Coordinates of N, CA and C in Angstrom, one line a residue:
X1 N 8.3 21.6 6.2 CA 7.2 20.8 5.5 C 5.9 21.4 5.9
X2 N 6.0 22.3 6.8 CA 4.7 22.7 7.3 C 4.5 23.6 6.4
X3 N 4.8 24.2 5.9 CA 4.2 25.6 5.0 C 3.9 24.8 3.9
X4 N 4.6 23.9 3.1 CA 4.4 22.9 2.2 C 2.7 22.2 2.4
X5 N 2.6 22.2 3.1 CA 1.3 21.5 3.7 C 0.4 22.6 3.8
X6 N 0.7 23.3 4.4 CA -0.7 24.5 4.3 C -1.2 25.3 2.8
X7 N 0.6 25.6 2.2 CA 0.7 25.2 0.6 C -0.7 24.5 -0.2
X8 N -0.5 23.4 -0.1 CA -1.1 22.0 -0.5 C -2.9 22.1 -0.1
X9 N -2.4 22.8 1.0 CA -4.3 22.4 1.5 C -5.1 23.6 1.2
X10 N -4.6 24.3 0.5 CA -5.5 25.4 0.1 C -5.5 25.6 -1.3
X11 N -5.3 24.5 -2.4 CA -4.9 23.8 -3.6 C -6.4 23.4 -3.8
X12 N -6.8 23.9 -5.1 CA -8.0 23.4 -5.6 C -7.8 21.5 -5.7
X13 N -8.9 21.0 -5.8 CA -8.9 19.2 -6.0 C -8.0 18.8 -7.2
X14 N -8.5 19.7 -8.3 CA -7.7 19.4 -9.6 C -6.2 19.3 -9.3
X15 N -6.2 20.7 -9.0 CA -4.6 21.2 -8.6 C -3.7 20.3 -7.7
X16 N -4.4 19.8 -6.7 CA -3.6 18.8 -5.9 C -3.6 17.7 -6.4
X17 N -4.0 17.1 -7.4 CA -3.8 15.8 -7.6 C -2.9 16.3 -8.9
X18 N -2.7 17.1 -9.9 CA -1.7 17.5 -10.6 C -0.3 17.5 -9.6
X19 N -0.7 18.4 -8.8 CA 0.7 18.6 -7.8 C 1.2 16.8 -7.1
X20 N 0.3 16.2 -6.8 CA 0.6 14.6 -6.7 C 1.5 14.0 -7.6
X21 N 0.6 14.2 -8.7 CA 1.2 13.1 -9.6 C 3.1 13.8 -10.1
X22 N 3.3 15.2 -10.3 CA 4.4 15.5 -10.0 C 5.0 15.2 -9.2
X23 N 4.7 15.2 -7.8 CA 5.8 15.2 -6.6 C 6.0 14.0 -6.6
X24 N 4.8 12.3 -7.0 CA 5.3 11.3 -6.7 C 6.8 10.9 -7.7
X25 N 7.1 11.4 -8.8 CA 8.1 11.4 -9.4 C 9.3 11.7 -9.2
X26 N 9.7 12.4 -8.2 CA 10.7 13.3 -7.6 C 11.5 12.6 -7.0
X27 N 13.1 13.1 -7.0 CA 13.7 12.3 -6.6 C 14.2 11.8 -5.0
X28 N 13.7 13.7 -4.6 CA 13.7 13.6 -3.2 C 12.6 12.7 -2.5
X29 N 12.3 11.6 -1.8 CA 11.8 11.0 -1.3 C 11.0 11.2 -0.5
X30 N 11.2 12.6 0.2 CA 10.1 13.4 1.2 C 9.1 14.0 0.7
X31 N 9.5 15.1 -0.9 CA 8.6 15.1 -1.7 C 7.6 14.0 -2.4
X32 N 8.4 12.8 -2.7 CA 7.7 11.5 -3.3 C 6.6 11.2 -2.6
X33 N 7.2 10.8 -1.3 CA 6.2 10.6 -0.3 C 4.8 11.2 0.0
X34 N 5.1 12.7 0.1 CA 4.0 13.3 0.0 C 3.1 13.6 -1.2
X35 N 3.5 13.0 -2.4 CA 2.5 13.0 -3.4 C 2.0 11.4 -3.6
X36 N 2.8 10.8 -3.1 CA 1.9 9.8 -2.8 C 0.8 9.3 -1.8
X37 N 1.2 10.0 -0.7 CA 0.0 10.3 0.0 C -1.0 11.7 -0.4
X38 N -1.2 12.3 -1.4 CA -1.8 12.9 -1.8 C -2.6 12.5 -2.4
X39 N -2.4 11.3 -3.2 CA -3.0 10.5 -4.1 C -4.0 9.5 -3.5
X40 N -3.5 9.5 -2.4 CA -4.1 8.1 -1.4 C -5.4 9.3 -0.9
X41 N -5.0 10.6 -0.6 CA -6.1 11.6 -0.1 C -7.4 11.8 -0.7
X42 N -6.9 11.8 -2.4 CA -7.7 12.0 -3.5 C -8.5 10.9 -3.7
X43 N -8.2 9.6 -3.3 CA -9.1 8.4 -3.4 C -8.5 8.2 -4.5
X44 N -7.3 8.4 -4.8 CA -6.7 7.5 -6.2 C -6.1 6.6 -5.7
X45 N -6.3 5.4 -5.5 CA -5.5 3.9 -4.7 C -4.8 3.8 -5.9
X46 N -5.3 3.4 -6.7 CA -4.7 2.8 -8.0 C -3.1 3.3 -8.5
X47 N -3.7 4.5 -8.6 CA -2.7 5.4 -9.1 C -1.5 5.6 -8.1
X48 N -1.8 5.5 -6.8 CA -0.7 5.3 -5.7 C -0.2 4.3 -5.5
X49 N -0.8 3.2 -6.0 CA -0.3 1.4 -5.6 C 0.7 1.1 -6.3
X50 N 1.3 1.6 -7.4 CA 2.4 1.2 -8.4 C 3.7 2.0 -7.6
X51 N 3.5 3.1 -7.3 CA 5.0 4.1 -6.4 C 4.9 3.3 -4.9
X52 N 3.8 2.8 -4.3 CA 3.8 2.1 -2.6 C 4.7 0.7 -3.4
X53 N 4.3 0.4 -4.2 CA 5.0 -1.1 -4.6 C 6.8 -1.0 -4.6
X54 N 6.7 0.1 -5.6 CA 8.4 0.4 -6.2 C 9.0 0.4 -4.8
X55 N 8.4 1.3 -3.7 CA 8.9 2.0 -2.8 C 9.6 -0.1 -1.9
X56 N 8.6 -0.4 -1.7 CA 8.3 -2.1 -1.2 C 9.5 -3.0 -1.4
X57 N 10.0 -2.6 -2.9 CA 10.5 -3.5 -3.7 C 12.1 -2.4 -3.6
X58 N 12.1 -1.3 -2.9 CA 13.4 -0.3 -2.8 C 13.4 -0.6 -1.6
X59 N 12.7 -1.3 -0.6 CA 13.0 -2.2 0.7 C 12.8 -0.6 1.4
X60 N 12.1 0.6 1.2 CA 11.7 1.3 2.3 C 10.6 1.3 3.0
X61 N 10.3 1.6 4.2 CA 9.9 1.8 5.3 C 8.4 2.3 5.0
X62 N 7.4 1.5 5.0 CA 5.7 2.2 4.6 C 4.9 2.4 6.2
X63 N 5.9 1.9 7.3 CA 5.1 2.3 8.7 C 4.3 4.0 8.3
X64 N 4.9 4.8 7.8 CA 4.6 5.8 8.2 C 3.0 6.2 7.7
X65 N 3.0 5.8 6.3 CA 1.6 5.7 5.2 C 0.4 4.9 6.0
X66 N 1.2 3.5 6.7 CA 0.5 2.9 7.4 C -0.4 3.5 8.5
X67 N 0.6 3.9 9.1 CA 0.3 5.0 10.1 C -1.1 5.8 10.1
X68 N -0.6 6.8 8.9 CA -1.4 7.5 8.3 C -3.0 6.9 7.9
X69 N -3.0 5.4 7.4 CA -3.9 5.1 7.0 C -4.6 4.4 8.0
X70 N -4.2 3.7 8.8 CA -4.6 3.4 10.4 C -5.7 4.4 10.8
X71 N -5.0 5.7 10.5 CA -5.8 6.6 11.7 C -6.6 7.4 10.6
X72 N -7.2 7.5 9.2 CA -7.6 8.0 8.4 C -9.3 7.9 9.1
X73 N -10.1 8.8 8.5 CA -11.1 9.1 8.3 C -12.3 7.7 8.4
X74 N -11.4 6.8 7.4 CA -11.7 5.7 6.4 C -11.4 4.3 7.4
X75 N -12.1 4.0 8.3 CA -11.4 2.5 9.1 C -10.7 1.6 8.5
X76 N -10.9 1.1 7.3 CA -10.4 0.2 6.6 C -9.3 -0.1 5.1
X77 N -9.0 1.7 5.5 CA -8.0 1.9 4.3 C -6.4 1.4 4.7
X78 N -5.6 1.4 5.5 CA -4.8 0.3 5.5 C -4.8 -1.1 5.2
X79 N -5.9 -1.3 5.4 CA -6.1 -3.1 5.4 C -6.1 -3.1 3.8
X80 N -7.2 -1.9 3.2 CA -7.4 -2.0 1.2 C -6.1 -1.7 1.0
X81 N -5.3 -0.9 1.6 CA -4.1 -0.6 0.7 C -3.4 -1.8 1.0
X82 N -3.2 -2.5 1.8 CA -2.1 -3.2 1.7 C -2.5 -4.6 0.6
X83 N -3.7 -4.7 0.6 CA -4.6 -5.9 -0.3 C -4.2 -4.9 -1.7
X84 N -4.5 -4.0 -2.2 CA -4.0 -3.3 -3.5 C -2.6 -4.1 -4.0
X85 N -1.7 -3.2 -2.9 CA -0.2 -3.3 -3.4 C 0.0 -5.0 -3.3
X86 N -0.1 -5.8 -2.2 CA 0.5 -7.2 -2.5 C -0.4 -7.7 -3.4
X87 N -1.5 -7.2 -4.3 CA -2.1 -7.9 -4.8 C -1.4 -7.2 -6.9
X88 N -1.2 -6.0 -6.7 CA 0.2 -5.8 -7.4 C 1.6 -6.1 -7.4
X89 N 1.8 -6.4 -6.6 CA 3.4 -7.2 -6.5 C 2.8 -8.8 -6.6
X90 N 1.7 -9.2 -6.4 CA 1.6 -10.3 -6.7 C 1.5 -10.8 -8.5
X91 N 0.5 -9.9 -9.3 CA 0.9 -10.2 -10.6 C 2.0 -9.8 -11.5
X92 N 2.9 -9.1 -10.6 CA 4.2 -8.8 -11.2 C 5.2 -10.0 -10.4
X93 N 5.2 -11.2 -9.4 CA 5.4 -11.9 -8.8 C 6.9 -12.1 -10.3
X94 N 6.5 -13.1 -11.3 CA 7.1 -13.7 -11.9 C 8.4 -12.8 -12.9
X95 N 8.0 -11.7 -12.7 CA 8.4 -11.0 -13.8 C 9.9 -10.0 -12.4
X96 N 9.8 -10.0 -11.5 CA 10.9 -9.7 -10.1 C 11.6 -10.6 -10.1
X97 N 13.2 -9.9 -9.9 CA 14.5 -10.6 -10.0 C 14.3 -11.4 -8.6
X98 N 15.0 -11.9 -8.3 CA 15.1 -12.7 -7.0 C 15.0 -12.2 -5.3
X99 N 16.1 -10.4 -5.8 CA 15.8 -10.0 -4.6 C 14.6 -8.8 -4.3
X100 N 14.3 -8.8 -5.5 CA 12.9 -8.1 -5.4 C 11.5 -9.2 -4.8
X101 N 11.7 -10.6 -5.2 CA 11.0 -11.3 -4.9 C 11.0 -11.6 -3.2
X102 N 11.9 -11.7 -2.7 CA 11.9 -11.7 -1.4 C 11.6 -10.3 -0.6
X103 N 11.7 -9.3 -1.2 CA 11.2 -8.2 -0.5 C 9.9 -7.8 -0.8
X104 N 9.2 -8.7 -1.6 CA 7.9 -8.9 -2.2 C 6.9 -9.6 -1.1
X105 N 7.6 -11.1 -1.1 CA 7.6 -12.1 0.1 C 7.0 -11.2 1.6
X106 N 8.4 -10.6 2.1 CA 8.6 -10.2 3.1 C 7.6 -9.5 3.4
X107 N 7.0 -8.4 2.4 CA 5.8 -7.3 2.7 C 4.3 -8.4 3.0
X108 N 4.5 -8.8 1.9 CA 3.0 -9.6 1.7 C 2.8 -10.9 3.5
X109 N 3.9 -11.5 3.2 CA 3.8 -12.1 4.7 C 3.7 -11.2 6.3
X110 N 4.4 -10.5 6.4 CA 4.6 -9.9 7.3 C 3.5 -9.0 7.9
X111 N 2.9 -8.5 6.6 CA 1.4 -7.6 6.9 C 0.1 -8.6 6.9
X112 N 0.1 -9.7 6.6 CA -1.3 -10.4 7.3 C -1.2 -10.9 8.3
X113 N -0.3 -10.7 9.2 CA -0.7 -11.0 10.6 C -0.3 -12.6 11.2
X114 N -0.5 -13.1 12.2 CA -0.3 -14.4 12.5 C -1.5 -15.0 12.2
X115 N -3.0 -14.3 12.0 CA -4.2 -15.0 11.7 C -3.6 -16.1 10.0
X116 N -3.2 -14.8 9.4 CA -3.3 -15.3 8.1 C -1.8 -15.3 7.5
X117 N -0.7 -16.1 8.6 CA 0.4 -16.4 8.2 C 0.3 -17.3 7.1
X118 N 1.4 -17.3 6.2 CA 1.6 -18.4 5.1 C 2.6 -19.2 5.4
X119 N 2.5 -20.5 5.8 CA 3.9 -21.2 5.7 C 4.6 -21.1 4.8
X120 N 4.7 -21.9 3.6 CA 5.1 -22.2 2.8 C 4.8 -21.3 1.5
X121 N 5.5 -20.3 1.0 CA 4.8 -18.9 0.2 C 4.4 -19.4 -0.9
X122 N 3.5 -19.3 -1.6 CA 3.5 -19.4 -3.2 C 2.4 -18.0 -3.6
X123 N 2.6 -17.7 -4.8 CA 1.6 -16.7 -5.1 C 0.2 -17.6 -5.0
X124 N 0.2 -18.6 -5.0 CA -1.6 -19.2 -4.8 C -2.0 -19.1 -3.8
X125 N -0.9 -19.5 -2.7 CA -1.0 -19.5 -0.9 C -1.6 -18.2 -1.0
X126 N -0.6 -17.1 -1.4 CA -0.8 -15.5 -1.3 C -2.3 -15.3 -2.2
X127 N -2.5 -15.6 -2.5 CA -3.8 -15.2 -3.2 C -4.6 -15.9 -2.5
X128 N -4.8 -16.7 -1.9 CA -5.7 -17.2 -0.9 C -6.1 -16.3 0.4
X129 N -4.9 -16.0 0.8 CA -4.7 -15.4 2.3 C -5.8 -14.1 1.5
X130 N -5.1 -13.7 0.5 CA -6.0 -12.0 0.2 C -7.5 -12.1 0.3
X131 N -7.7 -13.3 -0.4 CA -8.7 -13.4 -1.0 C -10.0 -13.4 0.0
X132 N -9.1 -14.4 1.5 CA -9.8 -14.7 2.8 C -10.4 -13.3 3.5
X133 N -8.6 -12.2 3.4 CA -9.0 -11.3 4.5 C -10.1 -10.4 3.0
X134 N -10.1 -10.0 2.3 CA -11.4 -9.3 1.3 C -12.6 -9.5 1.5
X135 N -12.7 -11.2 1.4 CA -13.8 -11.6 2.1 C -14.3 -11.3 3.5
X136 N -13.6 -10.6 4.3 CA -13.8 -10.4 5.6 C -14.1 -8.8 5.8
X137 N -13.8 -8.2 4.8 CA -13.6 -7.0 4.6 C -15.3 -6.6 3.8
X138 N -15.6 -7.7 3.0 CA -17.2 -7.3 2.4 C -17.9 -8.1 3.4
X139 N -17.6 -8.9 4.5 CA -18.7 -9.4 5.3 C -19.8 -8.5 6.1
X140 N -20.6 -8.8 6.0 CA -21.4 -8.1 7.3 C -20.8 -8.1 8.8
X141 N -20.6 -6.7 9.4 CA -20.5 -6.8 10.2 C -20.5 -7.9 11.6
X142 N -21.6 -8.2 11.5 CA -21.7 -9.3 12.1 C -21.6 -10.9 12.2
X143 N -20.8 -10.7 10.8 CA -21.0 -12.4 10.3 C -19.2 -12.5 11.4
X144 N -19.4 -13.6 11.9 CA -18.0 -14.3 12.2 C -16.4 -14.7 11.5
X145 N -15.8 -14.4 12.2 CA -14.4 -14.4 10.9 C -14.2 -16.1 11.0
X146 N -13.3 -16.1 9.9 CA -13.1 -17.5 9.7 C -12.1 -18.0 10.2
X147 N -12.1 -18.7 10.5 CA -10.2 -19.3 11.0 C -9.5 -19.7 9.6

């Protein structure tokens, strides 16, 4: 993967985000992966939030992206990405089979923390909680979080 990567990083801007949007299509998952974090590199959230969702809703493993976005450049790009995607699986809420809905559930709950657990889920509940931590995310620095 390492040549792959050095590959990649010597890729004009255009060129890497063409090479993204290919590789997120692929069936090999290692490749997927890395065009979807290509996309997330390019400052295309959008465009990466529909493949982090599918991936959500295929019940795999996003620690790693997490990871990645934890320690990014950007202090607050995990927190936006995960507000993107449950806020994507949120308006596709109705339209998910049953066990898509629970591994919908499971993301969205699990990633706001004990501050902003939901008892009882509903997409209103869930659109509250987002809507609280956003707000927290355009506060001033210094303004106080809310309980």
């Amino acid at each position: 993967m390492e040549d792959v990567n050095n590959y990649l990083d010597g890729l004009s801007s255009e060129s890497k985000i063409k090479a993204a949007r290919f590789a997120v299509a692929d069936k090999d998952q290692r490749i997927s992966i890395l065009g979807i974090q290509m996309l997330v590199e390019s400052g295309l959230f959008d465009e990466a939030v529909p493949c982090l969702a599918a991936r959500v809703l295929a019940d795999d493993d996003l620690t790693a992206f997490g990871y990645a976005w934890a320690h990014s450049d950007e202090p607050q790009l995990a927190v936006r990405m995960y507000l993107k995607i449950s806020r994507y699986l949120l308006a596709r809420f109705d339209s998910l089979n049953d066990m898509q809905k629970t591994k919908a559930k499971n993301f969205i709950r699990s990633n706001l923390g004990r501050r902003f657990w939901i008892k009882e889920f509903s997409v209103a509940a869930a659109e509250q909680r987002l809507s609280q931590i956003e707000a927290q995310l355009t506060a001033p620095a210094s303004a106080a979080p809310s309980p």
